[in-house]
PDB file of C-alpha atoms in Angstrom:
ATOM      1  CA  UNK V 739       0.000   0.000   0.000  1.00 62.00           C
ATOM      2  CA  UNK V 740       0.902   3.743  -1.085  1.00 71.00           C
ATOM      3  CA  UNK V 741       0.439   6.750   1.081  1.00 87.00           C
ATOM      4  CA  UNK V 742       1.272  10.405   0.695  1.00 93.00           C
ATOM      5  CA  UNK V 743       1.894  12.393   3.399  1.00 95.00           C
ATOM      6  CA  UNK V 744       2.016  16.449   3.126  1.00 95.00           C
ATOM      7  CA  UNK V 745       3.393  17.795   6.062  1.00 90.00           C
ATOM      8  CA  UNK V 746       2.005  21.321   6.169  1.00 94.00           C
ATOM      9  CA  UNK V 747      -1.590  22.118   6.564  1.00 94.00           C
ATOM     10  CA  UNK V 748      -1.441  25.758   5.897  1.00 96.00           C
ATOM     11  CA  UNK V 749       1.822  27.662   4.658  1.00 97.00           C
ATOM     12  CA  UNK V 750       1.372  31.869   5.006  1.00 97.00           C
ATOM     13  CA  UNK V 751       4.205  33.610   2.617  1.00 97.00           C
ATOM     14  CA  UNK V 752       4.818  37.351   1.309  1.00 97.00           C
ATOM     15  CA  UNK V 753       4.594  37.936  -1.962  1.00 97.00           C
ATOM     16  CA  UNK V 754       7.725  37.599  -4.061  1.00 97.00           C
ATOM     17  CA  UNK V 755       9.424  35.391  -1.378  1.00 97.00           C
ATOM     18  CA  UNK V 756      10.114  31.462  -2.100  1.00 97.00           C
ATOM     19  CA  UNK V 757       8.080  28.828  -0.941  1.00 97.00           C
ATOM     20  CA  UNK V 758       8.192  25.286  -0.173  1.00 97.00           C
ATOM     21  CA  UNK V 759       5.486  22.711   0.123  1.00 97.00           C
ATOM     22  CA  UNK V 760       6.488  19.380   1.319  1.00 97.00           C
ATOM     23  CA  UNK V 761       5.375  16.319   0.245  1.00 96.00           C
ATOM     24  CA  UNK V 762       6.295  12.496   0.790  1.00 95.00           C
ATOM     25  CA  UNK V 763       5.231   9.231  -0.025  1.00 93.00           C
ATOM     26  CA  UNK V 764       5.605   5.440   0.708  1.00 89.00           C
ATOM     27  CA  UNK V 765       5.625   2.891  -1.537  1.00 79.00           C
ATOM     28  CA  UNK V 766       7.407  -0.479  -2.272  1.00 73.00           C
ATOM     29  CA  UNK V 767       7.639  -0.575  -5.958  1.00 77.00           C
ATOM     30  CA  UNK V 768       8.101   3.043  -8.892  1.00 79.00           C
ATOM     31  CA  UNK V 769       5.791   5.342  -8.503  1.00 84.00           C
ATOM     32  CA  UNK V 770       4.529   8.252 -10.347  1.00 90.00           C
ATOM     33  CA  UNK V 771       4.381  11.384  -8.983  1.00 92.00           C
ATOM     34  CA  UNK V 772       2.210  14.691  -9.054  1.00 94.00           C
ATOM     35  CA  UNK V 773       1.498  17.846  -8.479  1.00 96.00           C
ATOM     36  CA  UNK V 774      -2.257  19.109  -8.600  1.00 96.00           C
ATOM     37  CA  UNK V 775      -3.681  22.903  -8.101  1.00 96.00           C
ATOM     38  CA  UNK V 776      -7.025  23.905  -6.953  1.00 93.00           C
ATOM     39  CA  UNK V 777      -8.097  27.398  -7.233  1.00 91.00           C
ATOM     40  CA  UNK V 778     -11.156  28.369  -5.025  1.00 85.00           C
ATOM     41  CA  UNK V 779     -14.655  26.841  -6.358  1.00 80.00           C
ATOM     42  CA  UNK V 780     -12.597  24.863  -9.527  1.00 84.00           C
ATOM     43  CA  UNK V 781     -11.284  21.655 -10.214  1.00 86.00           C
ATOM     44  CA  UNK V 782      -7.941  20.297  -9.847  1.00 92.00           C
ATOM     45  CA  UNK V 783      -5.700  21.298 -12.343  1.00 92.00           C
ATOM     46  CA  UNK V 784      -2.075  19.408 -13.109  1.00 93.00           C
ATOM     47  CA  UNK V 785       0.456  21.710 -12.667  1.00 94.00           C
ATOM     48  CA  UNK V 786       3.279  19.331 -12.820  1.00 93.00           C
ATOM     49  CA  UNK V 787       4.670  15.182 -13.022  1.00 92.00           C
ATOM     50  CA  UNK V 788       7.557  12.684 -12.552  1.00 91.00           C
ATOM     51  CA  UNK V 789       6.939   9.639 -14.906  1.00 86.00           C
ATOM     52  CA  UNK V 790      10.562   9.286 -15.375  1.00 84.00           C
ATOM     53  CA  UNK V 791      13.421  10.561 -16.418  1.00 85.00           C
ATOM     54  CA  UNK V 792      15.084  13.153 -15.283  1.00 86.00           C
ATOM     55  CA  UNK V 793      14.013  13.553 -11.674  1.00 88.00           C
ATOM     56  CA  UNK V 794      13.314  18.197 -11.450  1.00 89.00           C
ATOM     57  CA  UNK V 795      10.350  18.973 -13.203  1.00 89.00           C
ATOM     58  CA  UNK V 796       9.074  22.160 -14.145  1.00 88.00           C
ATOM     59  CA  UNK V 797       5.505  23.807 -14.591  1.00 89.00           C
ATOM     60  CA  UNK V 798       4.679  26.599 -17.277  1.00 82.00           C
ATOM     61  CA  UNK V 799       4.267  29.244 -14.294  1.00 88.00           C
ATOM     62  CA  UNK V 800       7.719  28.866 -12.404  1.00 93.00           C
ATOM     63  CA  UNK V 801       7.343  26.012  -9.786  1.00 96.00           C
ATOM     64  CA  UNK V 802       9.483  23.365 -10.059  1.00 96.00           C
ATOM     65  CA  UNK V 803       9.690  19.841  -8.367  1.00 96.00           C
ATOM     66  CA  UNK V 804      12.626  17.151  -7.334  1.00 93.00           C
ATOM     67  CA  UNK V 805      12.039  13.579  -7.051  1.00 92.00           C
ATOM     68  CA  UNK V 806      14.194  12.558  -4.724  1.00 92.00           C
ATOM     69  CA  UNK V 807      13.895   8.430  -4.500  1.00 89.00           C
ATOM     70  CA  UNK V 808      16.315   7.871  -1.201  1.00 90.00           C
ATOM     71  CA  UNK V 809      14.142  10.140   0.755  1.00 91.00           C
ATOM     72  CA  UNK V 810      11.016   9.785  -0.915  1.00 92.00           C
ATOM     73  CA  UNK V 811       9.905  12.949  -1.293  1.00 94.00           C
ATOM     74  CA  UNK V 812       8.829  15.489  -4.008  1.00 96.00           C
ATOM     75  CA  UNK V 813       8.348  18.942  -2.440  1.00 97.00           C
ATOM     76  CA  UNK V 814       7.061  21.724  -4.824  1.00 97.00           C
ATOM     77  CA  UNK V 815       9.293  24.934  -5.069  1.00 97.00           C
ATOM     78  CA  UNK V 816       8.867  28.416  -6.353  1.00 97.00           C
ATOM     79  CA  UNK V 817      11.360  31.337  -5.900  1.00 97.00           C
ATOM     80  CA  UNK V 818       9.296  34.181  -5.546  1.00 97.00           C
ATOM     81  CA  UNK V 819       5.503  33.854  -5.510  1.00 97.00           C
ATOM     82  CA  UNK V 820       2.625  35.816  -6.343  1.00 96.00           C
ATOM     83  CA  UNK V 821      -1.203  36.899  -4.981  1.00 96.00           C
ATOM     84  CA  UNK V 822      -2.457  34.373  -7.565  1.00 95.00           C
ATOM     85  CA  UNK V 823      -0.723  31.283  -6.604  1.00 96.00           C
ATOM     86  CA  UNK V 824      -2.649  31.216  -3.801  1.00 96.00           C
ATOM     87  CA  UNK V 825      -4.655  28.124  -3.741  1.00 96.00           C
ATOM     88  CA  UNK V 826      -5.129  24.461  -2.643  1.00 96.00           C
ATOM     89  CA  UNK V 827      -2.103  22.096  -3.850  1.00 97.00           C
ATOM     90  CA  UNK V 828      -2.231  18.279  -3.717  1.00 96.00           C
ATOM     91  CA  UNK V 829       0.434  15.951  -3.955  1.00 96.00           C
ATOM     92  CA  UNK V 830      -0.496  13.180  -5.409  1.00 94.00           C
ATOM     93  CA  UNK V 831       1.082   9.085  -6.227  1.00 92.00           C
ATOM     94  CA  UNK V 832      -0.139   6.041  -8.341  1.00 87.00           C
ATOM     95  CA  UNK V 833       2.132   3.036  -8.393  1.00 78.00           C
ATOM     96  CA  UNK V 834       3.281   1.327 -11.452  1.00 65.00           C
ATOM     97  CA  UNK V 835       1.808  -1.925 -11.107  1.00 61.00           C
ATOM     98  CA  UNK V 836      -1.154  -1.319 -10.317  1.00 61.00           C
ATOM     99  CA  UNK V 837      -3.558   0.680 -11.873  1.00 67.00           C
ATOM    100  CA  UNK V 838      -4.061   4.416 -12.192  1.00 81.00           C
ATOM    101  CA  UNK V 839      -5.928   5.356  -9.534  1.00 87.00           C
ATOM    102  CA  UNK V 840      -4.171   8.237  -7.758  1.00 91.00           C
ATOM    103  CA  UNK V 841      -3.964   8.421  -3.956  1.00 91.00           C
ATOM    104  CA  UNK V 842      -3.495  12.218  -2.868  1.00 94.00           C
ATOM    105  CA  UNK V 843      -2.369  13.882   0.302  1.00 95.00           C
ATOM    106  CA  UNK V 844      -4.353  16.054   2.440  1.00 93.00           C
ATOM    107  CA  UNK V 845      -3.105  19.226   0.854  1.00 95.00           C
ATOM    108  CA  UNK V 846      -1.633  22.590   1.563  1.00 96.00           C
ATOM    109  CA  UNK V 847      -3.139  25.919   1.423  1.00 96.00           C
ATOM    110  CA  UNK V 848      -0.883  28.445   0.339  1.00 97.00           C
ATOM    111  CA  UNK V 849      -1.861  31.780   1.197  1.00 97.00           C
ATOM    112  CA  UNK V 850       0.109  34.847  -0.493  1.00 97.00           C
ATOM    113  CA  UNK V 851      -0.263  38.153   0.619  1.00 96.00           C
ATOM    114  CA  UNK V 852       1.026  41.824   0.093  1.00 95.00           C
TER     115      UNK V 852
ATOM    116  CA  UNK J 469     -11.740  21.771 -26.745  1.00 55.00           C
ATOM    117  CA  UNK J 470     -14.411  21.267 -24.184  1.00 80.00           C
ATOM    118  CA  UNK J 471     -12.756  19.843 -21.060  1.00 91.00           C
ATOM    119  CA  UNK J 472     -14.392  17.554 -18.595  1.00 95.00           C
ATOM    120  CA  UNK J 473     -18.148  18.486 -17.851  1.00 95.00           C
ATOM    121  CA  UNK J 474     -19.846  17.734 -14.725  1.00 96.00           C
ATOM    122  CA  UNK J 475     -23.648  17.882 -14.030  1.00 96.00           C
ATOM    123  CA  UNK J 476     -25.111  19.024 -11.875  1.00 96.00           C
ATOM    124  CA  UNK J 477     -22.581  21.433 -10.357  1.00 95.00           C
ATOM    125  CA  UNK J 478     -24.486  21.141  -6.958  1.00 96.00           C
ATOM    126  CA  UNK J 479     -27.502  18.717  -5.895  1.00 97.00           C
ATOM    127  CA  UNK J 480     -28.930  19.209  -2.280  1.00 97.00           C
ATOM    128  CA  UNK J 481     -31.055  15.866  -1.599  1.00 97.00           C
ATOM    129  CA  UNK J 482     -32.482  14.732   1.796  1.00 97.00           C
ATOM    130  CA  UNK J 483     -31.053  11.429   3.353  1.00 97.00           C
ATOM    131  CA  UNK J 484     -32.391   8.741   2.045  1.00 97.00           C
ATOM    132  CA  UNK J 485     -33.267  10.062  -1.648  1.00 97.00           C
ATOM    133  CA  UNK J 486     -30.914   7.869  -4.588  1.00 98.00           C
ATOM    134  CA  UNK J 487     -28.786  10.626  -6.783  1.00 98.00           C
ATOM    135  CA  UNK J 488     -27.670  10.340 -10.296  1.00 98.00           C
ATOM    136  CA  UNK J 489     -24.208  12.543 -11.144  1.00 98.00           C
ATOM    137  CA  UNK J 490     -23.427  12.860 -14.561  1.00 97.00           C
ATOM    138  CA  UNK J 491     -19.864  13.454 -16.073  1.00 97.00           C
ATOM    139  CA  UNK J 492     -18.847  13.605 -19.557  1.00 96.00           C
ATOM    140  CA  UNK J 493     -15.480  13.255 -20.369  1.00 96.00           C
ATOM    141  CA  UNK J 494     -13.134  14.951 -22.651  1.00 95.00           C
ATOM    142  CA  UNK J 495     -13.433  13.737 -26.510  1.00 92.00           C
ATOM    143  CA  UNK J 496     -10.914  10.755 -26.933  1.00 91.00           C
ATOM    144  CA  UNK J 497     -10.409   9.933 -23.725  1.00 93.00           C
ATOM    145  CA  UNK J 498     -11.169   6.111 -23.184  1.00 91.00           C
ATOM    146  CA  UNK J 499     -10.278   6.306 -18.959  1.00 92.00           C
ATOM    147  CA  UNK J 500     -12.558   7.970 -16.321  1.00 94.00           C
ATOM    148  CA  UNK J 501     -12.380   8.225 -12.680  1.00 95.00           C
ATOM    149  CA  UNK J 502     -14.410   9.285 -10.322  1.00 96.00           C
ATOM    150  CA  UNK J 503     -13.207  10.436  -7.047  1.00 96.00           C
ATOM    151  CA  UNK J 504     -14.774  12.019  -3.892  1.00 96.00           C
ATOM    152  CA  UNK J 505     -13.014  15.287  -2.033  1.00 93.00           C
ATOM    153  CA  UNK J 506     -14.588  15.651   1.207  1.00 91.00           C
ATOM    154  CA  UNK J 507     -13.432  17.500   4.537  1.00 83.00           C
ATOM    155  CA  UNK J 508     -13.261  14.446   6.872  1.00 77.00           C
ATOM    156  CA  UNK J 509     -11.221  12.314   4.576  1.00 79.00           C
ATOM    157  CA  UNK J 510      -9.667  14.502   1.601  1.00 87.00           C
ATOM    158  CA  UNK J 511      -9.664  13.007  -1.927  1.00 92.00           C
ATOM    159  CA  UNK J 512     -10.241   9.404  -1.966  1.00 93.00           C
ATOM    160  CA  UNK J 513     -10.437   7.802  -5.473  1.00 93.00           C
ATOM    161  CA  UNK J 514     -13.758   5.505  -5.892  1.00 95.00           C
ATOM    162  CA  UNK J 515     -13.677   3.906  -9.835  1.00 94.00           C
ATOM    163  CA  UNK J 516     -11.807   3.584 -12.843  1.00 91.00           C
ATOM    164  CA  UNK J 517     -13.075   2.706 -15.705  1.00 92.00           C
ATOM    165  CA  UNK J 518     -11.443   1.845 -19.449  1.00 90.00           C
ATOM    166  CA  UNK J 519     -13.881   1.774 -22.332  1.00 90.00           C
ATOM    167  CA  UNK J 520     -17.200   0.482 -20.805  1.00 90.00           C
ATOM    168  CA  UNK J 521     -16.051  -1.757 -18.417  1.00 89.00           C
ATOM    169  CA  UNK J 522     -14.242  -1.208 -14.595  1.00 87.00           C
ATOM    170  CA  UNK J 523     -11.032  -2.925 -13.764  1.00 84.00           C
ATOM    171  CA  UNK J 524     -10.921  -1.211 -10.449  1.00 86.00           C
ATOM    172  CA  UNK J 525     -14.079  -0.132  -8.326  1.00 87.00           C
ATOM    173  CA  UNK J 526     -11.977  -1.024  -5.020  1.00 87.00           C
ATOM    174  CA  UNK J 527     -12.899   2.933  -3.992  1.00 91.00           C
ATOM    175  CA  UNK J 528     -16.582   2.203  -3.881  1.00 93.00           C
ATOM    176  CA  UNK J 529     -17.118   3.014   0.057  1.00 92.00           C
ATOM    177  CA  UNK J 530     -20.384   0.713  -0.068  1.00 93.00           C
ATOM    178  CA  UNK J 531     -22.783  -1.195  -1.704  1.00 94.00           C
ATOM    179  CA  UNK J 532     -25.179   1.945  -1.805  1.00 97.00           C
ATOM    180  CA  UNK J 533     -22.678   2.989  -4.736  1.00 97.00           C
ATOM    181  CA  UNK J 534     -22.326   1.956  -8.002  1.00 96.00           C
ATOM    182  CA  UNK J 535     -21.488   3.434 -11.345  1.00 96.00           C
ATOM    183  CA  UNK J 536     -21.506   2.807 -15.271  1.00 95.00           C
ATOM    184  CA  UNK J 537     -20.572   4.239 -18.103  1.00 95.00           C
ATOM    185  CA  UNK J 538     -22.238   3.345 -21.430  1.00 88.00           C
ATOM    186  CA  UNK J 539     -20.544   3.918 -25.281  1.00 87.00           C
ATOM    187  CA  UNK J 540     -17.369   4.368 -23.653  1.00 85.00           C
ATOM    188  CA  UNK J 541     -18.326   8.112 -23.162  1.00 92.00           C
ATOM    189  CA  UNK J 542     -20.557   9.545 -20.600  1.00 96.00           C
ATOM    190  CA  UNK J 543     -20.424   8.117 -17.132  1.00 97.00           C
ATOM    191  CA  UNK J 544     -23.211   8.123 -13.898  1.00 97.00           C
ATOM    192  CA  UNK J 545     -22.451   7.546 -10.520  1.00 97.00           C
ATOM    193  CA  UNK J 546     -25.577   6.251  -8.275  1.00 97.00           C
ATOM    194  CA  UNK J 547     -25.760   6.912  -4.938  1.00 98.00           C
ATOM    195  CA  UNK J 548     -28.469   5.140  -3.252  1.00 98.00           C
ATOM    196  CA  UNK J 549     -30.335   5.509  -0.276  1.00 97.00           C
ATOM    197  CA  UNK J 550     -27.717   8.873   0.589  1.00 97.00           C
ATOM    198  CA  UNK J 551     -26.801   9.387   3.869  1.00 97.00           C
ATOM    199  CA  UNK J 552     -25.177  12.676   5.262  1.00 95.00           C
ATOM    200  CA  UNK J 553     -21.734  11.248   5.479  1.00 94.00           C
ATOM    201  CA  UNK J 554     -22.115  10.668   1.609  1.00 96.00           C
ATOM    202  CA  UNK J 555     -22.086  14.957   1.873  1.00 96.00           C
ATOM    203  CA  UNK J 556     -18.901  15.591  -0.691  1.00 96.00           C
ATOM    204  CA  UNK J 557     -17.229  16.905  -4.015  1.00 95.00           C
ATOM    205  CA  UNK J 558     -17.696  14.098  -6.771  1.00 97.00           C
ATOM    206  CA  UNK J 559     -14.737  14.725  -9.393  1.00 96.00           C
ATOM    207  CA  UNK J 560     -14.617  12.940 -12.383  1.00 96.00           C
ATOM    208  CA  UNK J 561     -11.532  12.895 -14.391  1.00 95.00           C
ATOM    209  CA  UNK J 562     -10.672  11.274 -17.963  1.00 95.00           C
ATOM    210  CA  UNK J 563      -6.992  10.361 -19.602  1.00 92.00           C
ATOM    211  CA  UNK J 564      -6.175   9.290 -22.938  1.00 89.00           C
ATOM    212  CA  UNK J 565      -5.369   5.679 -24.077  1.00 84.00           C
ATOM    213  CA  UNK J 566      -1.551   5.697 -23.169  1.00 80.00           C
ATOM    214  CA  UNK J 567      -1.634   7.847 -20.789  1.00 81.00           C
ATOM    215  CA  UNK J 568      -4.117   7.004 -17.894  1.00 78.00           C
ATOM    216  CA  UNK J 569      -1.535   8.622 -15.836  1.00 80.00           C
ATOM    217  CA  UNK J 570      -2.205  11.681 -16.361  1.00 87.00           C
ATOM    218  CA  UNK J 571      -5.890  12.869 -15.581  1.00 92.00           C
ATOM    219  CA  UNK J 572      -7.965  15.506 -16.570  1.00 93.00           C
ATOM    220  CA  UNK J 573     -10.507  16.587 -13.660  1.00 94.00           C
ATOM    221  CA  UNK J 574     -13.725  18.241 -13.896  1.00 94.00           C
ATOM    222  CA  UNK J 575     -15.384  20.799 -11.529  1.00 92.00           C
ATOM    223  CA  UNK J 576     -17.196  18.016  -9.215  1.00 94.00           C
ATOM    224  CA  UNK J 577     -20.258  18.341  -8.412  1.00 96.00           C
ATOM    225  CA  UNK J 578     -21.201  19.368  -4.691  1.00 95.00           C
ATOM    226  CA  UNK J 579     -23.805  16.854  -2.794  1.00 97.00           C
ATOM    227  CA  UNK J 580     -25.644  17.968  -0.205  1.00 97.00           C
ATOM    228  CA  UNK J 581     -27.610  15.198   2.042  1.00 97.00           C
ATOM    229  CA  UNK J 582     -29.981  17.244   4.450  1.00 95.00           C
TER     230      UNK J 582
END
């Protein structure tokens, strides 16, 4: 069994300053990895993945990601953020043999302000 | 295109009433899930299915559940008999053939048992 584990519930941050959301995962065989963003009242949107390869990913909007397989963990970074990033963002995992279905943390809310 | 659509966007019903939730996925897209975001437990995925049929339903939290999808397109999920704990966002997501790992969600749709 997989589970995903995102340490913080809430993370408060000034604009323009970096961020960090934590995320890790257990599993006994390759996973997949992802990164999911929900704006207030929308769906979840995928903002980025590890399927394999080279192990920092990197969304359209200037987050970035690191699968890091000895300590399982793929936090979500940005370097300076802005009012609009805040939202809801899920970490999620599916395994590779066995299925798709994706098993999510709790989330963090990440609240930017002035 | 159209993305993933999701009727109705909220249903208020009073415990013990069956609901019908519609989703239609995205053109082309021969996976759907459906999932269930709710405050108590997060998101917790409930079925996957590929073309018409469901390899996985090992999400369905009880009997009072069940789901189909017909012409490989449009997919219901049945909620009999709701109870108040069945209060929650329904997503449904789609994926293309290939590429079930990465999911397309729509904008749930908010039940309300009373």
């Amino acid at each position: 069994a997989q589970s995903v584990t995102q340490l913080d519930s809430q993370v408060p941050v000034f604009e323009e300053a970096p961020v960090e959301l934590r995320c890790n995962y257990s599993s006994s065989v390759s996973v997949y990895l992802f990164w999911y963003v929900q704006y207030p009242n929308q769906g979840l949107q995928l903002l980025l993945k590890y399927l394999s390869g080279s192990t920092l990913v990197e969304s359209i909007n200037g987050f970035e990601a690191e699968f890091n397989k000895s300590q399982t963990s793929f936090h979500l970074r940005k370097p300076s953020v802005h009012i609009s990033d805040t939202a809801e963002y899920f970490c999620a995992v599916s395994q590779s043999n066995s299925g798709y279905a994706l098993n999510f943390g709790k989330g963090t809310s990440l609240l930017v302000t002035p | 295109g159209a993305g993933v659509s999701q009727s109705p966007s909220n249903k208020v019903t009073e415990k013990g009433k069956d609901v019908e939730l519609r989703c239609d996925p995205i053109s082309g897209h021969t996976a759907l899930y459906w999932y269930r975001q709710s405050l108590g437990q997060g998101l917790e995925f409930l079925i996957y299915f590929q073309g018409n049929s469901a390899p996985d339903k090992s999400g369905l939290p009880s009997d009072r559940f069940s789901a189909e999808r017909t012409g490989g397109s449009v997919s219901t999920l049945t909620i009999q008999r709701t109870q108040q704990e069945d209060s929650a966002v329904y997503l449904c997501a789609s994926s293309l053939p290939g590429l079930e790992n990465i999911q397309y969600f729509g904008a749930g749709t908010r039940l309300s048992v009373l």
